[in-house]
Amino acid sequence: MLKINNPTREEWPSVIARPTQQLEDIEVTVSEIFQDVRNNGDLAVKKYTAIFDGVELNDMYVSKKEREFAEANLSDNFKSAILKAKQNIEKFHVSQKSNFKIIETVIGVKCWQEKKPIQKIGLYIPGGTAPLFSTVLMLAIPAQIAGCQDIVLCSPPDKNGKIADEIIYAAQLCGCTKVLKVGGIQAVAGMTFGTKQIPKVYKIFGPGNQFVTVAKQLSTKYGMAIDMPAGPSELLIIADDSANPKYVASDLLSQAEHGTDSQVILVANSMNFIDCVEKEIYLQLARLPRRDIARKSINNSKLILCNDMDTSLDLVNSYGPEHLIICTENNDFYVNGIINAGSVFIGDYSPESAGDYATGTNHTLPTNGFSKAYSGVNLDSFTKSITFQEISKQGLINIGETIEIMAEAEGLEAHKNAVTIRLNDLKL
Amino acid sequence: MLKINNPTREEWPSVIARPTQQLEDIEVTVSEIFQDVRNNGDLAVKKYTAIFDGVELNDMYVSKKEREFAEANLSDNFKSAILKAKQNIEKFHVSQKSNFKIIETVIGVKCWQEKKPIQKIGLYIPGGTAPLFSTVLMLAIPAQIAGCQDIVLCSPPDKNGKIADEIIYAAQLCGCTKVLKVGGIQAVAGMTFGTKQIPKVYKIFGPGNQFVTVAKQLSTKYGMAIDMPAGPSELLIIADDSANPKYVASDLLSQAEHGTDSQVILVANSMNFIDCVEKEIYLQLARLPRRDIARKSINNSKLILCNDMDTSLDLVNSYGPEHLIICTENNDFYVNGIINAGSVFIGDYSPESAGDYATGTNHTLPTNGFSKAYSGVNLDSFTKSITFQEISKQGLINIGETIEIMAEAEGLEAHKNAVTIRLNDLKL
């Protein structure tokens, strides 16, 4: 593993650089499929499902029978775990509700802001060997709490035209109103333009491969809102000798098993600790089922020695990790100083996987340094604010002249006139 | 003016359709300028300033002398109006601050969310004949309240290499840290990639012509966050016989004078009222300096008769207006029922222009139906949330098994192992 000893600030850009993704090549494909779905609707969607998922589906909807089968087919143990996670996610996201307050900025001028649910949202859940049902919880639960009316879930079918029981069950449990067996670019295009079977939505959430990433980006050109831009998942751990190398190694590996492009970084203040973690990584790695994937991303990972606390905090903020674990003697220093991160895990008993599933926080988080400008998904992601203002006669008398002067200075006489015409009546 | 009598729901899509903007043609130009600025930095920026703004500038920064001159050059009357508006905008946006609360989702599992300022933001302020200094207030004031570190303002210079005194003064007053004389595509590209003179930022705010709109959209491909997609400004008024036709006409005209592409719609429940408003519009129009612009957008505007209250509310929500004025006998019905709108003005004495300048609400709002998924600019636009979790030993014992079961069901053994390895120690 690459060990870097107290890099200079000049070296930081290369030390914390993410591997660049080449997405230009697939933009043409994505754009073509969008046009096809826009022009030909379900006919085009079905064609791409046949090509990419290897199955011909006339009805994309998950049937009542499939829903019943999914529920019956899953173990009580599993269902009980999902319910416990759901409770925690609910509790945390319900706590994010806010009441509006009316502010009288000037006597007679009342202003307030109210949050309203986005009425139609789309959730994209990837398919593949491991069914990511936890992402269904992370997106559908806050959507339901926010009061979204239509919660449309799209997930690609397997070769038998099925989607995983776990996903069907979670979708049902968390109030998805429509569950469709459609994936990839065609799913995103379908939710963007609407087809006979796929409802048009106002905002699309959820992870996906590079095709889905580019499709979500392209959908914004057609007026779609998206949760955030996506990139490979990443974890940075800041630790010192007080941390347990065995735990730190297990956390780095839990990130590394996501994919060969996962980003794993350790920042520590002792080379001895770094060596211990490295040894532990290789011990644990050998026993993992996904060791081939994990090994590749571990080989690209970085172990950074940084002896100064302020510098290490700056380095972390410059990187802006999706996940940040803090395991040091002075956790408060880092907790108080962190500005750019998605989700932060504090102390020896807060592994990243706890937040991935069950603490209650959301696991849909900004990667690729996007934490510098984006929040992870939270209750507000499913709402938008409307501002209101109600001005009394006295209120308009109080602020009228200010408006008149400013409108005139911007050369907008009709703006001024809308006030003057009222003030003239009031001054009679 | 076009009068529409109780349109059927089938007719709604055409009744509320916005004129489509053809932006594809300019995408190539925008993309070329982006690549040029990316590769050649300030050299390219200066070239485009010479081409588009007709002036050669070596130093893009507004000088100390220019700042002093701007302040000295503006009337006390004007400065006092700006200060009053600033106070109101500050008061309303400060009220949007929120404290974080720690939620114990399960005993020993503490979760919370903290808002942090986006450290580097860019404000784009259009140039032209009317200096939009009010937008400087609307963007820089909340940025300063949020605690943004670098607040970079870009605005195109005139042929003499100047930007308006009003903009320079407002920028200084509201804490912009850098003010640059650069506009258009080259300004957005500069803030996206960073040049020697133009700082790279994390999020770009502000209005602009179609070139700026496409440039902002393109910047998201390079990892930039933007406030929202833009479109022509719009106003919908819902009124009945209790409203004053003279006031309603003045509000419709204040919107219409923005540009020939402005959208102006009146929904009312009486044809007599509609006729009165129409008459008033033409009376007032004749006296406006910008009557040629206003007449064009008034000619494209719609006066819709809708006799049923529920239907008219549905129609408004289907349109999702940027600005909505409610002047009826039962304002509460509409205030409580509105879901999709940017900013709402209630009653006879709340003209849109009050919110454009001085009530305290923000005037940077979602157009083009984007209110279905986007908020207007508010304090949160300048922050992002980080989630935190701190799990005690007992906490991990409480949720550990849930995580293990879920991680295993997703086929992620290393995720499970990060918990198991700790639980094994705790169970000793």
Coordinates of N, CA and C in Angstrom, one line a residue, chain A residues 27 77-78 81 84-85 88 91-92 95-96 101 103-106 111-113 116 118-119 130-134 137 202 217 220-221 223 225 246-247 250-251 253-254 257-258 284 288-290 338-346 348-351 353-357 359 361 370-375 378 384-391 393 396 402-403 405-407 409-415 417-419 421-422 425-426, chain B residues 27 77-78 81 84-85 88 91-92 95-96 101 103-106 111-113 116 118-119 130-134 137 202 217 220-221 223 225 246-247 250-251 253-254 257-258 284 288-290 338-346 348-351 353-357 359 361 370-375 378 384-391 393 402-403 405-407 409-415 417-419 421-422 425-426:
Chain A
E27 N -21.6 9.4 -23.3 CA -22.7 10.4 -23.5 C -23.5 10.3 -24.7
N77 N -36.2 -13.2 10.5 CA -35.0 -12.5 10.9 C -34.6 -11.3 10.1
F78 N -34.7 -11.5 8.8 CA -34.4 -10.4 7.9 C -35.4 -9.3 8.0
A81 N -34.9 -7.3 11.1 CA -33.7 -6.3 10.9 C -34.1 -5.1 10.2
K84 N -36.2 -2.8 12.2 CA -35.4 -2.0 13.2 C -34.7 -0.8 12.6
A85 N -34.1 -1.1 11.4 CA -33.4 -0.1 10.7 C -34.4 1.0 10.3
N88 N -35.2 3.5 13.1 CA -34.1 4.5 13.3 C -34.1 5.5 12.3
K91 N -36.9 7.8 12.8 CA -36.8 8.7 13.9 C -35.9 9.9 13.6
F92 N -34.7 9.6 12.9 CA -33.8 10.6 12.6 C -34.4 11.6 11.5
S95 N -37.1 13.9 12.8 CA -36.5 15.0 13.7 C -36.1 16.2 12.8
Q96 N -36.0 16.0 11.5 CA -35.5 17.0 10.6 C -36.7 17.9 10.2
K101 N -41.9 30.0 10.8 CA -42.2 31.1 11.7 C -42.3 32.3 10.9
I103 N -42.0 36.1 10.3 CA -41.1 37.2 10.6 C -41.6 38.5 10.2
E104 N -41.8 39.5 11.1 CA -42.2 40.8 10.7 C -41.0 41.6 10.4
T105 N -40.5 41.7 9.2 CA -39.3 42.4 8.9 C -39.4 43.9 9.2
V106 N -40.5 44.4 8.9 CA -40.8 45.8 9.2 C -42.3 45.8 9.7
C111 N -43.3 38.0 6.6 CA -42.6 37.1 5.7 C -42.5 35.7 6.3
W112 N -42.6 34.7 5.6 CA -42.3 33.3 6.1 C -42.0 32.4 4.9
Q113 N -41.5 31.2 5.3 CA -41.1 30.2 4.4 C -41.7 28.9 4.8
K116 N -42.8 22.4 1.3 CA -43.8 21.6 0.7 C -43.2 20.3 0.1
I118 N -42.1 17.6 -2.6 CA -42.1 17.4 -4.0 C -43.1 16.3 -4.4
Q119 N -44.0 16.6 -5.3 CA -45.1 15.7 -5.4 C -44.8 14.4 -6.1
A130 N -25.9 -8.2 -5.7 CA -26.3 -7.9 -4.3 C -27.4 -6.9 -4.4
P131 N -28.6 -7.2 -3.9 CA -29.8 -6.3 -4.0 C -29.6 -5.2 -2.9
L132 N -29.5 -3.9 -3.4 CA -29.3 -2.8 -2.5 C -30.6 -2.3 -1.9
F133 N -31.2 -3.2 -1.1 CA -32.5 -2.8 -0.5 C -32.3 -1.7 0.6
S134 N -31.1 -1.6 1.1 CA -30.9 -0.6 2.1 C -31.1 0.8 1.5
L137 N -34.7 1.9 1.7 CA -35.1 2.5 3.0 C -34.6 4.0 3.0
Y202 N -40.6 14.6 -10.9 CA -39.9 15.9 -10.8 C -38.5 15.9 -10.3
Q217 N -27.4 13.1 -15.1 CA -26.8 14.4 -15.5 C -27.6 14.9 -16.7
T220 N -31.1 16.5 -16.3 CA -31.2 17.9 -15.8 C -31.4 18.9 -17.0
K221 N -30.9 18.5 -18.1 CA -31.1 19.3 -19.3 C -32.5 19.4 -19.7
G223 N -35.0 19.6 -17.5 CA -35.7 20.1 -16.4 C -35.9 19.2 -15.2
A225 N -34.8 17.6 -11.7 CA -33.9 17.8 -10.6 C -33.3 16.4 -10.2
K246 N -7.1 -3.0 14.3 CA -7.9 -4.0 13.8 C -9.3 -3.4 13.3
Y247 N -9.8 -2.5 14.1 CA -11.1 -1.9 13.7 C -10.9 -1.0 12.5
S250 N -10.7 -3.0 9.4 CA -12.0 -3.6 9.0 C -12.9 -2.5 8.4
D251 N -12.7 -1.3 8.8 CA -13.5 -0.2 8.2 C -13.0 0.1 6.8
L253 N -11.5 -1.9 4.8 CA -11.9 -3.0 4.0 C -13.4 -2.9 3.6
S254 N -14.2 -2.5 4.6 CA -15.7 -2.4 4.3 C -15.9 -1.5 3.1
E257 N -14.5 -3.1 -0.3 CA -15.2 -4.2 -1.0 C -16.3 -3.7 -1.9
H258 N -16.7 -2.3 -1.9 CA -17.8 -1.8 -2.7 C -17.5 -2.0 -4.2
Q284 N -7.1 -9.6 7.4 CA -8.5 -9.7 7.2 C -8.9 -9.9 5.8
L288 N -12.0 -12.5 3.1 CA -13.3 -11.9 2.6 C -13.7 -12.5 1.3
P289 N -15.0 -12.7 1.2 CA -15.5 -13.3 -0.1 C -15.3 -12.4 -1.3
R290 N -15.3 -11.1 -1.0 CA -15.1 -10.1 -2.1 C -13.7 -9.6 -2.1
I338 N -14.4 20.1 11.1 CA -14.7 19.5 9.8 C -15.8 20.4 9.1
I339 N -15.5 20.7 7.9 CA -16.4 21.6 7.1 C -16.9 20.8 5.9
N340 N -16.1 20.0 5.3 CA -16.4 19.3 4.1 C -16.4 17.8 4.3
A341 N -17.5 17.2 4.4 CA -17.7 15.7 4.6 C -19.1 15.4 4.4
G342 N -19.4 14.1 4.0 CA -20.8 13.7 3.9 C -21.4 13.3 5.2
S343 N -20.8 12.2 5.8 CA -21.3 11.6 7.0 C -20.1 11.3 7.9
V344 N -20.1 11.6 9.2 CA -19.0 11.5 10.1 C -19.3 10.5 11.1
F345 N -18.3 9.6 11.4 CA -18.4 8.5 12.4 C -17.4 8.8 13.5
I346 N -17.9 8.9 14.7 CA -17.0 9.3 15.8 C -16.7 8.2 16.7
D348 N -14.4 4.7 18.4 CA -14.0 3.3 18.1 C -15.2 2.4 17.8
Y349 N -16.4 2.8 18.2 CA -17.5 1.9 18.0 C -18.5 2.4 17.0
S350 N -18.1 3.3 16.1 CA -18.9 3.8 15.1 C -18.4 3.5 13.7
P351 N -18.5 2.2 13.3 CA -18.0 1.8 12.0 C -18.9 2.4 10.9
S353 N -20.2 1.0 8.4 CA -21.3 0.2 8.0 C -22.6 0.4 8.9
A354 N -22.3 0.9 10.1 CA -23.5 1.2 11.0 C -24.3 2.3 10.4
G355 N -23.7 3.3 9.8 CA -24.4 4.4 9.1 C -25.0 3.9 7.8
D356 N -24.3 2.9 7.1 CA -24.8 2.4 5.9 C -26.2 1.8 6.1
Y357 N -26.5 1.3 7.3 CA -27.7 0.5 7.5 C -28.6 1.0 8.5
T359 N -27.9 3.3 11.8 CA -27.9 4.3 12.9 C -29.2 5.2 12.8
T361 N -29.0 7.7 10.2 CA -28.6 8.7 9.2 C -28.7 8.2 7.8
F370 N -17.9 16.4 -3.7 CA -19.1 17.2 -3.8 C -19.6 17.6 -2.5
S371 N -19.0 17.1 -1.4 CA -19.4 17.5 0.0 C -19.1 19.0 0.2
K372 N -18.2 19.5 -0.7 CA -17.9 21.0 -0.6 C -19.1 21.9 -0.9
A373 N -20.1 21.3 -1.7 CA -21.2 22.1 -2.0 C -22.6 21.4 -1.8
Y374 N -22.6 20.1 -1.6 CA -23.8 19.3 -1.5 C -24.0 18.7 -0.2
S375 N -25.2 18.6 0.3 CA -25.6 17.8 1.5 C -25.8 16.4 1.0
N378 N -31.4 14.1 2.8 CA -32.0 14.3 4.1 C -33.5 14.7 3.8
K384 N -39.4 21.4 -1.1 CA -38.8 22.7 -1.5 C -39.6 23.7 -0.7
S385 N -38.9 24.9 -0.6 CA -39.5 26.0 0.2 C -40.2 27.0 -0.7
I386 N -41.3 27.4 -0.2 CA -42.0 28.6 -0.8 C -41.9 29.7 0.2
T387 N -41.6 30.9 -0.3 CA -41.7 32.1 0.6 C -43.1 32.8 0.4
F388 N -43.5 33.4 1.5 CA -44.8 34.1 1.5 C -44.5 35.5 2.0
Q389 N -45.3 36.4 1.6 CA -45.3 37.8 2.2 C -46.7 38.4 2.2
E390 N -47.0 39.0 3.3 CA -48.3 39.6 3.4 C -48.1 41.0 3.9
I391 N -48.4 42.0 3.1 CA -48.1 43.4 3.5 C -49.4 44.1 3.8
K393 N -51.6 47.7 4.7 CA -51.5 49.1 4.2 C -50.3 49.8 4.9
L396 N -47.0 48.7 3.6 CA -46.6 49.3 2.3 C -46.2 50.7 2.4
T402 N -38.7 52.9 -0.3 CA -37.5 52.1 -0.5 C -37.6 51.4 -1.9
I403 N -38.8 50.7 -2.1 CA -39.0 50.0 -3.3 C -39.0 51.0 -4.5
I405 N -37.5 53.9 -4.9 CA -36.1 54.3 -5.2 C -35.3 53.3 -5.9
M406 N -35.4 52.0 -5.4 CA -34.6 50.9 -6.0 C -35.1 50.6 -7.4
A407 N -36.4 50.5 -7.5 CA -36.9 50.2 -8.9 C -36.5 51.2 -9.9
A409 N -33.9 53.1 -9.8 CA -32.4 53.0 -10.0 C -32.1 51.8 -10.9
E410 N -33.0 50.8 -11.0 CA -32.8 49.7 -11.9 C -33.5 49.9 -13.2
G411 N -34.1 51.1 -13.4 CA -34.7 51.4 -14.6 C -36.0 50.7 -14.9
L412 N -36.7 50.2 -13.8 CA -37.9 49.4 -13.9 C -39.1 50.2 -13.4
E413 N -39.6 51.1 -14.3 CA -40.7 52.0 -13.8 C -42.0 51.3 -13.5
A414 N -42.3 50.2 -14.2 CA -43.6 49.5 -13.9 C -43.5 48.9 -12.5
H415 N -42.3 48.5 -12.1 CA -42.1 48.0 -10.7 C -42.4 49.1 -9.7
N417 N -44.2 51.7 -10.3 CA -45.6 52.1 -10.5 C -46.6 51.2 -9.7
A418 N -46.3 49.9 -9.6 CA -47.1 49.0 -8.8 C -47.2 49.4 -7.3
V419 N -46.2 50.1 -6.9 CA -46.2 50.6 -5.5 C -46.8 52.0 -5.4
I421 N -49.0 53.5 -7.3 CA -50.4 53.5 -7.6 C -51.2 53.1 -6.3
R422 N -50.6 52.2 -5.5 CA -51.2 51.9 -4.2 C -51.0 53.0 -3.2
D425 N -53.3 55.9 -3.4 CA -54.6 55.6 -2.8 C -54.5 55.7 -1.3
L426 N -53.4 55.2 -0.7 CA -53.3 55.2 0.7 C -53.1 56.6 1.3
Chain B
E27 N -25.0 25.7 -27.4 CA -24.2 24.8 -26.6 C -22.8 24.6 -27.2
N77 N -29.9 59.3 -0.8 CA -31.2 58.7 -0.9 C -31.2 57.3 -1.3
F78 N -30.4 57.0 -2.4 CA -30.2 55.7 -2.9 C -29.5 54.8 -1.9
A81 N -31.9 53.8 0.8 CA -32.9 52.8 0.4 C -32.2 51.4 0.4
K84 N -31.9 50.1 3.9 CA -33.2 49.6 4.5 C -33.6 48.2 3.9
A85 N -33.4 48.1 2.6 CA -33.7 46.7 2.0 C -32.8 45.7 2.6
N88 N -33.9 44.4 6.0 CA -35.0 43.4 5.9 C -34.6 42.1 5.4
K91 N -32.7 40.4 8.2 CA -33.6 39.9 9.2 C -34.3 38.6 8.8
F92 N -34.8 38.5 7.6 CA -35.5 37.3 7.1 C -34.6 36.1 7.0
S95 N -33.3 34.7 10.2 CA -34.3 33.9 10.9 C -34.4 32.4 10.4
Q96 N -33.7 32.2 9.3 CA -33.7 30.8 8.7 C -32.6 30.0 9.3
K101 N -29.9 19.4 16.6 CA -30.3 18.7 17.8 C -29.8 17.2 17.7
I103 N -30.1 13.4 18.2 CA -31.2 12.5 18.3 C -30.6 11.1 18.7
E104 N -31.1 10.5 19.8 CA -30.6 9.2 20.2 C -31.6 8.2 19.5
T105 N -31.3 7.7 18.4 CA -32.3 6.8 17.7 C -32.5 5.5 18.4
V106 N -31.4 5.0 19.0 CA -31.5 3.8 19.9 C -30.5 4.2 21.0
C111 N -27.2 10.6 16.8 CA -27.1 11.1 15.4 C -27.5 12.6 15.4
W112 N -26.8 13.4 14.5 CA -27.2 14.7 14.3 C -26.7 15.2 13.0
Q113 N -27.2 16.4 12.6 CA -26.9 17.0 11.3 C -26.5 18.5 11.6
K116 N -23.0 23.6 7.4 CA -21.7 24.3 7.3 C -21.8 25.1 6.1
I118 N -20.8 26.8 2.6 CA -20.0 26.5 1.4 C -18.9 27.5 1.3
Q119 N -17.7 27.0 1.3 CA -16.6 28.0 1.5 C -16.3 28.9 0.4
A130 N -29.7 48.4 -17.3 CA -30.1 48.6 -15.9 C -29.3 47.7 -15.0
P131 N -28.6 48.3 -14.0 CA -27.7 47.6 -13.1 C -28.5 46.8 -12.1
L132 N -28.5 45.5 -12.1 CA -29.3 44.7 -11.2 C -28.6 44.6 -9.8
F133 N -28.4 45.7 -9.1 CA -27.8 45.7 -7.8 C -28.6 45.0 -6.8
S134 N -30.0 44.9 -7.0 CA -30.8 44.2 -6.0 C -30.4 42.7 -5.9
L137 N -27.7 42.1 -3.4 CA -28.2 42.0 -2.1 C -28.7 40.6 -1.8
Y202 N -17.1 26.7 -5.6 CA -17.8 25.4 -5.5 C -19.3 25.5 -5.9
Q217 N -25.4 25.5 -16.7 CA -25.8 24.1 -16.9 C -24.5 23.2 -17.3
T220 N -22.0 22.2 -14.4 CA -22.3 21.1 -13.5 C -21.6 19.8 -14.0
K221 N -21.3 19.8 -15.3 CA -20.6 18.6 -15.8 C -19.2 18.5 -15.3
G223 N -18.5 19.4 -12.2 CA -18.5 19.3 -10.7 C -19.0 20.5 -10.0
A225 N -21.7 23.1 -8.5 CA -23.1 23.2 -8.1 C -23.6 24.5 -8.5
K246 N -57.0 48.0 -11.0 CA -55.8 48.9 -11.3 C -54.6 48.3 -10.7
Y247 N -54.6 47.7 -9.4 CA -53.5 47.2 -8.8 C -53.0 45.9 -9.6
S250 N -51.3 46.8 -12.7 CA -49.9 47.3 -12.4 C -48.9 46.2 -12.1
D251 N -49.4 45.1 -11.4 CA -48.5 44.0 -11.1 C -48.2 43.2 -12.4
L253 N -48.1 44.3 -15.3 CA -47.2 45.1 -16.1 C -45.7 45.1 -15.5
S254 N -45.7 45.1 -14.2 CA -44.3 45.1 -13.6 C -43.6 43.8 -14.0
E257 N -42.6 44.1 -18.0 CA -41.5 45.0 -18.4 C -40.1 44.3 -18.3
H258 N -40.0 43.2 -17.7 CA -38.7 42.5 -17.5 C -38.1 42.2 -18.9
Q284 N -52.3 52.0 -18.4 CA -51.1 52.2 -17.7 C -49.9 51.9 -18.7
L288 N -45.6 53.9 -19.7 CA -44.4 53.2 -19.3 C -43.2 53.5 -20.2
P289 N -42.0 53.8 -19.6 CA -40.8 53.9 -20.5 C -40.5 52.6 -21.2
R290 N -40.7 51.5 -20.6 CA -40.3 50.2 -21.2 C -41.6 49.6 -21.9
I338 N -51.5 26.0 -1.9 CA -50.5 26.1 -2.9 C -49.3 25.2 -2.5
I339 N -48.9 24.4 -3.5 CA -47.7 23.5 -3.3 C -46.6 23.9 -4.2
N340 N -46.9 24.3 -5.4 CA -45.8 24.7 -6.4 C -45.8 26.2 -6.7
A341 N -44.9 26.9 -6.1 CA -44.7 28.3 -6.4 C -43.4 28.7 -5.9
G342 N -42.8 29.8 -6.4 CA -41.6 30.3 -5.8 C -41.8 31.2 -4.6
S343 N -42.5 32.3 -4.9 CA -42.7 33.3 -3.8 C -44.2 33.8 -4.0
V344 N -44.9 33.9 -2.9 CA -46.3 34.2 -2.9 C -46.6 35.5 -2.2
F345 N -47.4 36.3 -2.8 CA -47.8 37.7 -2.4 C -49.2 37.7 -2.1
I346 N -49.6 38.0 -0.8 CA -50.9 37.9 -0.4 C -51.6 39.2 -0.1
D348 N -54.1 42.8 -1.3 CA -54.1 44.0 -2.2 C -52.8 44.8 -2.1
Y349 N -52.1 44.7 -0.9 CA -51.0 45.6 -0.7 C -49.6 44.9 -0.8
S350 N -49.6 43.8 -1.4 CA -48.4 43.0 -1.6 C -48.0 42.8 -3.0
P351 N -47.6 43.9 -3.7 CA -47.2 43.8 -5.1 C -45.9 43.0 -5.2
S353 N -43.3 43.6 -6.8 CA -42.1 44.4 -6.7 C -41.6 44.7 -5.3
A354 N -42.5 44.5 -4.3 CA -42.1 44.6 -2.9 C -41.1 43.5 -2.6
G355 N -41.4 42.3 -3.1 CA -40.5 41.1 -2.8 C -39.3 41.2 -3.6
D356 N -39.4 41.9 -4.8 CA -38.2 42.0 -5.6 C -37.1 42.8 -4.9
Y357 N -37.5 43.7 -4.1 CA -36.6 44.6 -3.5 C -36.5 44.6 -1.9
T359 N -39.1 43.4 0.9 CA -39.8 42.8 2.0 C -38.8 42.0 2.9
T361 N -37.8 38.8 1.7 CA -37.7 37.5 1.0 C -36.7 37.6 -0.1
F370 N -40.0 25.0 -12.4 CA -39.0 24.4 -11.5 C -39.4 24.4 -10.0
S371 N -40.4 25.3 -9.7 CA -40.9 25.3 -8.3 C -41.4 24.0 -7.9
K372 N -41.7 23.1 -8.9 CA -42.1 21.7 -8.5 C -41.1 20.9 -7.8
A373 N -39.8 21.3 -8.0 CA -38.7 20.5 -7.3 C -37.7 21.4 -6.7
Y374 N -37.7 22.7 -7.0 CA -36.6 23.6 -6.4 C -37.2 24.6 -5.5
S375 N -36.4 25.0 -4.5 CA -36.7 26.2 -3.7 C -36.1 27.4 -4.3
N378 N -32.3 30.6 -0.6 CA -32.5 31.0 0.8 C -31.2 30.7 1.6
K384 N -24.4 23.4 3.4 CA -24.7 22.0 3.1 C -24.6 21.3 4.5
S385 N -25.4 20.2 4.6 CA -25.5 19.5 5.9 C -24.5 18.4 6.0
I386 N -23.9 18.2 7.1 CA -23.1 17.0 7.4 C -23.8 16.2 8.5
T387 N -23.9 14.9 8.3 CA -24.5 14.1 9.4 C -23.3 13.5 10.2
F388 N -23.6 13.4 11.5 CA -22.7 12.8 12.5 C -23.3 11.7 13.2
Q389 N -22.6 10.7 13.6 CA -23.1 9.6 14.5 C -22.0 9.2 15.4
E390 N -22.4 9.0 16.7 CA -21.4 8.6 17.7 C -22.1 7.4 18.4
I391 N -21.5 6.3 18.3 CA -22.1 5.1 18.9 C -21.2 4.6 20.1
K393 N -20.3 1.8 23.2 CA -20.3 0.3 23.2 C -21.7 -0.3 23.3
T402 N -28.6 -6.1 13.7 CA -29.3 -5.5 12.6 C -28.4 -5.2 11.4
I403 N -27.3 -4.6 11.7 CA -26.3 -4.3 10.7 C -25.7 -5.6 10.1
I405 N -27.1 -8.6 9.8 CA -28.1 -9.3 9.0 C -28.2 -8.5 7.7
M406 N -28.3 -7.2 7.7 CA -28.5 -6.5 6.5 C -27.3 -6.5 5.6
A407 N -26.1 -6.4 6.2 CA -24.9 -6.4 5.3 C -24.8 -7.8 4.7
A409 N -27.2 -9.8 3.9 CA -28.2 -9.9 2.8 C -27.8 -9.1 1.6
E410 N -27.0 -8.1 1.7 CA -26.5 -7.4 0.5 C -25.2 -8.0 0.0
G411 N -24.8 -9.1 0.6 CA -23.6 -9.7 0.1 C -22.3 -8.9 0.4
L412 N -22.3 -8.1 1.5 CA -21.2 -7.3 1.8 C -20.6 -7.7 3.2
E413 N -19.8 -8.8 3.1 CA -19.2 -9.4 4.3 C -18.3 -8.5 5.0
A414 N -17.5 -7.7 4.3 CA -16.6 -6.8 5.0 C -17.3 -5.7 5.9
H415 N -18.5 -5.3 5.3 CA -19.4 -4.4 6.1 C -19.8 -5.1 7.4
N417 N -18.3 -7.6 8.8 CA -17.1 -7.9 9.7 C -16.7 -6.7 10.5
A418 N -16.9 -5.5 10.0 CA -16.5 -4.3 10.8 C -17.3 -4.2 12.1
V419 N -18.5 -4.8 12.0 CA -19.3 -4.8 13.3 C -18.9 -6.0 14.1
I421 N -16.3 -7.8 14.3 CA -14.9 -7.7 15.0 C -15.0 -6.9 16.3
R422 N -15.9 -5.9 16.3 CA -16.0 -5.1 17.5 C -16.9 -5.8 18.5
D425 N -15.2 -8.4 20.6 CA -14.4 -7.8 21.7 C -15.3 -7.4 22.8
L426 N -16.5 -6.8 22.5 CA -17.4 -6.4 23.5 C -18.0 -7.5 24.3

